[in-house]
PDB file of C-alpha atoms in Angstrom:
ATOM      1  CA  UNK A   1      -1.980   4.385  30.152  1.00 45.00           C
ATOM      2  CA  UNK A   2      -2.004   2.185  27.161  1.00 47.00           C
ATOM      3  CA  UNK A   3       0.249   3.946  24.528  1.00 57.00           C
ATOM      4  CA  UNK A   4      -1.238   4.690  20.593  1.00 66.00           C
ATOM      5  CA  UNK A   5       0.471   2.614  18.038  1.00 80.00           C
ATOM      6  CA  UNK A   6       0.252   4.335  14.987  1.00 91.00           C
ATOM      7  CA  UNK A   7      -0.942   2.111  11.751  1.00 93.00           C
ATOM      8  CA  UNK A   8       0.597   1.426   8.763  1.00 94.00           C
ATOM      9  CA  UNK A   9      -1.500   0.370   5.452  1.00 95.00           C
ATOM     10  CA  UNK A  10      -0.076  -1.740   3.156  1.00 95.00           C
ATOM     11  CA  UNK A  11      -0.976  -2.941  -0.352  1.00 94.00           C
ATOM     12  CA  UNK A  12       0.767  -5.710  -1.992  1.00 92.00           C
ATOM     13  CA  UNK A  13       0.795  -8.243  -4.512  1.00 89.00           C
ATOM     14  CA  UNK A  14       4.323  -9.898  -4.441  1.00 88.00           C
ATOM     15  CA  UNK A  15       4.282 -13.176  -1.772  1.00 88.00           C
ATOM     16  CA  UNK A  16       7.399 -12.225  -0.660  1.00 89.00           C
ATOM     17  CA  UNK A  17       6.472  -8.217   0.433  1.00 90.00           C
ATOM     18  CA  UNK A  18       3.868  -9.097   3.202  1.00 93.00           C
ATOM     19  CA  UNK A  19       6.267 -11.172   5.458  1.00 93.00           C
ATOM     20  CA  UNK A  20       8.677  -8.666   5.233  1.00 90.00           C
ATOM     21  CA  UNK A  21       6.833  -6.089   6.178  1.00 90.00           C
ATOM     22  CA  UNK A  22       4.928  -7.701   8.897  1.00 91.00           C
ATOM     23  CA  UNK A  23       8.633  -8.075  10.459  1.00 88.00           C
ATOM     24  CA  UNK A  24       9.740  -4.834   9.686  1.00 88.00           C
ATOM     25  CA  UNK A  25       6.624  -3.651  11.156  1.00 88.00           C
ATOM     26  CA  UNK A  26       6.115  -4.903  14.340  1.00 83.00           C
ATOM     27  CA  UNK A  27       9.576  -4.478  15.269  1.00 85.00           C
ATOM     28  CA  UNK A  28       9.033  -0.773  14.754  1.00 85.00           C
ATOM     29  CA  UNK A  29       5.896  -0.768  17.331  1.00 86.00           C
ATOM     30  CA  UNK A  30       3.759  -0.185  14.330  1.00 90.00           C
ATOM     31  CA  UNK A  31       0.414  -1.956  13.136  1.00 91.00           C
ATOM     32  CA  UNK A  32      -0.134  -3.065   9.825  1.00 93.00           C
ATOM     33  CA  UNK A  33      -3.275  -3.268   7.637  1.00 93.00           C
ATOM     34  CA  UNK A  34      -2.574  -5.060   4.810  1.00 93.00           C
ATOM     35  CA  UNK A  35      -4.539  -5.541   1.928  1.00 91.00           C
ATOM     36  CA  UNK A  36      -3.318  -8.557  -1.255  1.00 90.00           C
ATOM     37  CA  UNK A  37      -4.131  -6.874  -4.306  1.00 87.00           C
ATOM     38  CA  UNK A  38      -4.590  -9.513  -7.627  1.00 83.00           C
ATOM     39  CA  UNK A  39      -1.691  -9.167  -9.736  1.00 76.00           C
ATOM     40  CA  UNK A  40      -2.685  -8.034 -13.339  1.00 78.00           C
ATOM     41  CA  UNK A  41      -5.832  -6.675 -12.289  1.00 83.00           C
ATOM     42  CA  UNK A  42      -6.814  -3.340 -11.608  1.00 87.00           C
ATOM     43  CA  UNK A  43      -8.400  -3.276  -8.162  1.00 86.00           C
ATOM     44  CA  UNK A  44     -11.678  -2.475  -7.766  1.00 85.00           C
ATOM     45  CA  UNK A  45     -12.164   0.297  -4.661  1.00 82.00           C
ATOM     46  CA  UNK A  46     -16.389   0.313  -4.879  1.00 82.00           C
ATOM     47  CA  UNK A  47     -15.319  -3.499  -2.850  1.00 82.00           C
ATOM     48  CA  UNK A  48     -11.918  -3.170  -1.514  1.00 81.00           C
ATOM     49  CA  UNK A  49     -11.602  -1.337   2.597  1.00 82.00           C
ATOM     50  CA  UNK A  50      -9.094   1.359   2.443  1.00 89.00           C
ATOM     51  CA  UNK A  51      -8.747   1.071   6.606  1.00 86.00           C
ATOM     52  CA  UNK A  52      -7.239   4.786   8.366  1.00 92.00           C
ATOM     53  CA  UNK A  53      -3.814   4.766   8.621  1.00 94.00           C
ATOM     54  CA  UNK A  54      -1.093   6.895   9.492  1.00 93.00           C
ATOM     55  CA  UNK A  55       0.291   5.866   6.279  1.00 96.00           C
ATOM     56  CA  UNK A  56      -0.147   3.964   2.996  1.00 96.00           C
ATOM     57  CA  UNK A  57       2.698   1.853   1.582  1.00 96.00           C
ATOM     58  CA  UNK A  58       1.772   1.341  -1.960  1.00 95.00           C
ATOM     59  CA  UNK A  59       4.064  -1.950  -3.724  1.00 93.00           C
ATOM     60  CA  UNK A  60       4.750  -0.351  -7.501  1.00 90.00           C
ATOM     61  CA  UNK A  61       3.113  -3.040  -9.911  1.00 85.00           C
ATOM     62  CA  UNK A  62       4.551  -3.902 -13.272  1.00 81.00           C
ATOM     63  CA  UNK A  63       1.596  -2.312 -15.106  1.00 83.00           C
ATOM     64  CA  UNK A  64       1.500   1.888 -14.337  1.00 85.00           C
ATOM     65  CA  UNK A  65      -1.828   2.127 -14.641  1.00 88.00           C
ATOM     66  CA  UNK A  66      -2.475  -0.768 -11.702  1.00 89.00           C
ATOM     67  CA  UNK A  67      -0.450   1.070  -9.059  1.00 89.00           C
ATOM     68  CA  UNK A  68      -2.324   4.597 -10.487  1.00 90.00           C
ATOM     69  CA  UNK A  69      -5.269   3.169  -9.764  1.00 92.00           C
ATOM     70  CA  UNK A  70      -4.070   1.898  -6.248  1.00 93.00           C
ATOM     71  CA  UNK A  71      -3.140   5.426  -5.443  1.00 93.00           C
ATOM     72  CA  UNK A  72      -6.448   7.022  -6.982  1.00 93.00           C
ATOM     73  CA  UNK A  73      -8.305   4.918  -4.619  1.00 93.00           C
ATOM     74  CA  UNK A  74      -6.336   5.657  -1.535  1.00 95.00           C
ATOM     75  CA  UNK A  75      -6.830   8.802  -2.260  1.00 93.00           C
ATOM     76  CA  UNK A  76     -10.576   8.594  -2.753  1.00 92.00           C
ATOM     77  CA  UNK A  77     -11.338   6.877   0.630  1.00 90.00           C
ATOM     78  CA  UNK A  78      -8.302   8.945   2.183  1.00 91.00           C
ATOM     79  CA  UNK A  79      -7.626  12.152   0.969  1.00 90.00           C
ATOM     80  CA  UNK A  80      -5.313  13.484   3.169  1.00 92.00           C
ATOM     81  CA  UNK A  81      -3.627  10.166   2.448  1.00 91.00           C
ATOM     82  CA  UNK A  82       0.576   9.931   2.824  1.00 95.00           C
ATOM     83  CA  UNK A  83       1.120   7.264   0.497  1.00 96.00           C
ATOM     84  CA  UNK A  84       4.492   5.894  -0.388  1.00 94.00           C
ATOM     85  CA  UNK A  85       4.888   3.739  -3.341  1.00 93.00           C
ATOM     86  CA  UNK A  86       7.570   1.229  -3.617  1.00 91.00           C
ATOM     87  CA  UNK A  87       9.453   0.006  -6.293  1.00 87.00           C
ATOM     88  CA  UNK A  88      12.918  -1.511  -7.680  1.00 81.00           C
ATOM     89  CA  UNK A  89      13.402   1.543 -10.251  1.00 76.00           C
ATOM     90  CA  UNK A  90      11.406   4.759 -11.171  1.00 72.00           C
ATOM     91  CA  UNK A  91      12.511   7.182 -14.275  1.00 73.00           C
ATOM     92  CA  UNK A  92      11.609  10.528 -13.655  1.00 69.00           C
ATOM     93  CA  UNK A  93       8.488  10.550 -15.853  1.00 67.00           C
ATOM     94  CA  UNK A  94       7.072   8.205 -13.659  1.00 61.00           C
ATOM     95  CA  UNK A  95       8.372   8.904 -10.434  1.00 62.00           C
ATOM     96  CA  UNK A  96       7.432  12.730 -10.676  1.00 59.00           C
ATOM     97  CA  UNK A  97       3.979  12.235 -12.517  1.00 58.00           C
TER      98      UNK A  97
END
C-alpha cells in the first residue's frame, strides 16, 4: 500500500525561503510545489500554475498589494484554498484585512 503524502504549495521570492522549506518539508513527509515569484512584480495568474495542494504557503512581499494579488490568485484557481502567508511582522490592519 503506498501511503498519500499530502502537498504543500509554496510561493516565494526570497533565495533564502525555498531551501528552507524544501528541508523543512521533506523531513515532515510532505511534498512541495514551489513556485519563484519576481520580486517587485505583481504576478501574473492568466500564466502562472497554481498546482492542488493541501495547502498554500504564501511568503509576505514588501509591497501589500504583490502578496494580495498572490492570494487573489490562489484563490481564483483554488477556492477552497488554505493559504498561509508568511511574514517577519503584520499590524493588525494588515494582518486582519
Amino acid at each position: 500500500m503506498v501511503a498519500h503524502r499530502s502537498t504543500v504549495g509554496l510561493f516565494w521570492c526570497h533565495p533564502l525561503v525555498l531551501p528552507q522549506f524544501e528541508q523543512l518539508i521533506s523531513d515532515g513527509g510532505y511534498r512541495l510545489l514551489a513556485r519563484r515569484l519576481e520580486a517587485n512584480r505583481i504576478p501574473d495568474f492568466e500564466n502562472l500554475s497554481v498546482p492542488k495542494a493541501a495547502v498554500y504557503i504564501v511568503e509576505a512581499h514588501p509591497q501589500l498589494v504583490v502578496t494580495e494579488s498572490v492570494v487573489t490568485g490562489i484563490h481564483a484557481r483554488q477556492s477552497a484554498a488554505r493559504i498561509l502567508v508568511l511574514g517577519e511582522r503584520f499590524g493588525d490592519p494588515v494582518a486582519f484585512a
